[in-house]
PDB file of C-alpha atoms in Angstrom:
ATOM      1  CA  UNK A   1      82.468 -64.351 115.844  1.00 52.00           C
ATOM      2  CA  UNK A   2      79.762 -65.428 113.388  1.00 63.00           C
ATOM      3  CA  UNK A   3      80.509 -65.626 109.712  1.00 71.00           C
ATOM      4  CA  UNK A   4      78.170 -63.504 107.572  1.00 71.00           C
ATOM      5  CA  UNK A   5      78.955 -64.335 103.947  1.00 68.00           C
ATOM      6  CA  UNK A   6      75.784 -62.690 102.600  1.00 77.00           C
ATOM      7  CA  UNK A   7      76.213 -59.397 104.446  1.00 79.00           C
ATOM      8  CA  UNK A   8      78.148 -56.928 102.260  1.00 83.00           C
ATOM      9  CA  UNK A   9      78.681 -54.626 105.259  1.00 84.00           C
ATOM     10  CA  UNK A  10      80.127 -57.285 107.557  1.00 84.00           C
ATOM     11  CA  UNK A  11      83.273 -55.948 109.204  1.00 87.00           C
ATOM     12  CA  UNK A  12      82.823 -52.380 107.946  1.00 90.00           C
ATOM     13  CA  UNK A  13      82.408 -49.695 110.605  1.00 94.00           C
ATOM     14  CA  UNK A  14      79.795 -46.971 110.233  1.00 95.00           C
ATOM     15  CA  UNK A  15      82.565 -44.381 110.593  1.00 95.00           C
ATOM     16  CA  UNK A  16      84.366 -45.915 107.603  1.00 95.00           C
ATOM     17  CA  UNK A  17      81.149 -45.891 105.567  1.00 95.00           C
ATOM     18  CA  UNK A  18      80.521 -42.197 106.240  1.00 96.00           C
ATOM     19  CA  UNK A  19      84.163 -41.253 105.655  1.00 95.00           C
ATOM     20  CA  UNK A  20      84.411 -43.102 102.333  1.00 95.00           C
ATOM     21  CA  UNK A  21      81.098 -41.706 101.081  1.00 95.00           C
ATOM     22  CA  UNK A  22      82.159 -38.184 102.051  1.00 95.00           C
ATOM     23  CA  UNK A  23      85.468 -38.612 100.207  1.00 94.00           C
ATOM     24  CA  UNK A  24      83.718 -39.911  97.080  1.00 94.00           C
ATOM     25  CA  UNK A  25      80.546 -37.751  97.005  1.00 94.00           C
ATOM     26  CA  UNK A  26      81.324 -34.838  99.325  1.00 94.00           C
ATOM     27  CA  UNK A  27      78.876 -33.541 101.918  1.00 95.00           C
ATOM     28  CA  UNK A  28      76.750 -31.944  99.196  1.00 94.00           C
ATOM     29  CA  UNK A  29      76.440 -35.264  97.376  1.00 93.00           C
ATOM     30  CA  UNK A  30      75.548 -37.066 100.581  1.00 94.00           C
ATOM     31  CA  UNK A  31      72.889 -34.440 101.324  1.00 94.00           C
ATOM     32  CA  UNK A  32      71.415 -34.923  97.842  1.00 94.00           C
ATOM     33  CA  UNK A  33      71.088 -38.678  98.310  1.00 93.00           C
ATOM     34  CA  UNK A  34      70.114 -38.701 101.998  1.00 93.00           C
ATOM     35  CA  UNK A  35      68.075 -35.646 102.939  1.00 92.00           C
ATOM     36  CA  UNK A  36      69.110 -35.136 106.576  1.00 93.00           C
ATOM     37  CA  UNK A  37      70.439 -32.032 108.339  1.00 92.00           C
ATOM     38  CA  UNK A  38      73.624 -33.690 109.577  1.00 92.00           C
ATOM     39  CA  UNK A  39      74.834 -33.704 105.936  1.00 94.00           C
ATOM     40  CA  UNK A  40      73.516 -30.217 105.133  1.00 93.00           C
ATOM     41  CA  UNK A  41      74.290 -27.876 108.046  1.00 93.00           C
ATOM     42  CA  UNK A  42      77.866 -27.797 109.372  1.00 91.00           C
ATOM     43  CA  UNK A  43      78.504 -31.472 108.521  1.00 94.00           C
ATOM     44  CA  UNK A  44      81.118 -33.585 110.248  1.00 95.00           C
ATOM     45  CA  UNK A  45      81.739 -37.291 110.608  1.00 95.00           C
ATOM     46  CA  UNK A  46      81.177 -37.076 114.373  1.00 95.00           C
ATOM     47  CA  UNK A  47      77.766 -35.375 114.145  1.00 94.00           C
ATOM     48  CA  UNK A  48      76.705 -37.692 111.331  1.00 96.00           C
ATOM     49  CA  UNK A  49      77.617 -40.798 113.316  1.00 96.00           C
ATOM     50  CA  UNK A  50      75.708 -39.544 116.350  1.00 95.00           C
ATOM     51  CA  UNK A  51      72.569 -38.976 114.246  1.00 96.00           C
ATOM     52  CA  UNK A  52      72.827 -42.193 112.219  1.00 96.00           C
ATOM     53  CA  UNK A  53      73.248 -44.354 115.319  1.00 96.00           C
ATOM     54  CA  UNK A  54      69.972 -42.975 116.707  1.00 96.00           C
ATOM     55  CA  UNK A  55      68.013 -42.990 113.419  1.00 95.00           C
ATOM     56  CA  UNK A  56      67.643 -46.441 111.841  1.00 95.00           C
ATOM     57  CA  UNK A  57      65.906 -45.295 108.628  1.00 95.00           C
ATOM     58  CA  UNK A  58      68.691 -42.801 107.854  1.00 95.00           C
ATOM     59  CA  UNK A  59      71.406 -45.328 108.658  1.00 95.00           C
ATOM     60  CA  UNK A  60      69.707 -47.821 106.334  1.00 94.00           C
ATOM     61  CA  UNK A  61      69.759 -45.272 103.500  1.00 95.00           C
ATOM     62  CA  UNK A  62      73.436 -44.462 104.075  1.00 95.00           C
ATOM     63  CA  UNK A  63      74.341 -48.158 104.167  1.00 94.00           C
ATOM     64  CA  UNK A  64      72.411 -48.790 100.950  1.00 94.00           C
ATOM     65  CA  UNK A  65      74.125 -45.817  99.304  1.00 94.00           C
ATOM     66  CA  UNK A  66      77.501 -47.266 100.342  1.00 94.00           C
ATOM     67  CA  UNK A  67      76.633 -50.682  98.925  1.00 92.00           C
ATOM     68  CA  UNK A  68      75.400 -49.189  95.662  1.00 90.00           C
ATOM     69  CA  UNK A  69      78.403 -46.881  95.388  1.00 90.00           C
ATOM     70  CA  UNK A  70      81.250 -49.225  96.290  1.00 87.00           C
ATOM     71  CA  UNK A  71      80.131 -52.856  96.128  1.00 74.00           C
ATOM     72  CA  UNK A  72      78.673 -52.947  92.671  1.00 62.00           C
ATOM     73  CA  UNK A  73      81.363 -51.293  90.606  1.00 55.00           C
ATOM     74  CA  UNK A  74      79.345 -50.232  87.585  1.00 48.00           C
ATOM     75  CA  UNK A  75      80.864 -49.739  84.170  1.00 42.00           C
ATOM     76  CA  UNK A  76      79.743 -46.126  84.314  1.00 48.00           C
ATOM     77  CA  UNK A  77      81.139 -44.816  87.593  1.00 50.00           C
ATOM     78  CA  UNK A  78      78.964 -41.693  87.358  1.00 49.00           C
ATOM     79  CA  UNK A  79      75.691 -43.575  86.828  1.00 55.00           C
ATOM     80  CA  UNK A  80      72.638 -42.000  88.420  1.00 58.00           C
ATOM     81  CA  UNK A  81      71.740 -43.336  91.829  1.00 58.00           C
ATOM     82  CA  UNK A  82      68.155 -44.489  92.376  1.00 62.00           C
ATOM     83  CA  UNK A  83      66.624 -45.453  95.702  1.00 58.00           C
ATOM     84  CA  UNK A  84      65.100 -48.796  96.256  1.00 62.00           C
ATOM     85  CA  UNK A  85      61.925 -48.872  98.306  1.00 62.00           C
ATOM     86  CA  UNK A  86      63.101 -47.719 101.758  1.00 60.00           C
ATOM     87  CA  UNK A  87      60.345 -46.218 103.868  1.00 57.00           C
ATOM     88  CA  UNK A  88      60.970 -43.451 106.378  1.00 57.00           C
TER      89      UNK A  88
END
């Protein structure tokens, strides 16, 4: 298996990303940050994974949210989240 020292998501499953974000932000928080129906209407990890695996732009946003939320532990844990330039 290749070593990916510069990839902060190396070895982390998409299911773990969604589960940890849901535990930290809740479905409402996820829906605020990533405006997709799978987080808004009857959300579940299973339906979210199905959608994110088929939709690269949404998966990219969720992965970036995970990195910003968990990798860079900010002094202010409740700091406002701002999107970088990710095009739909």
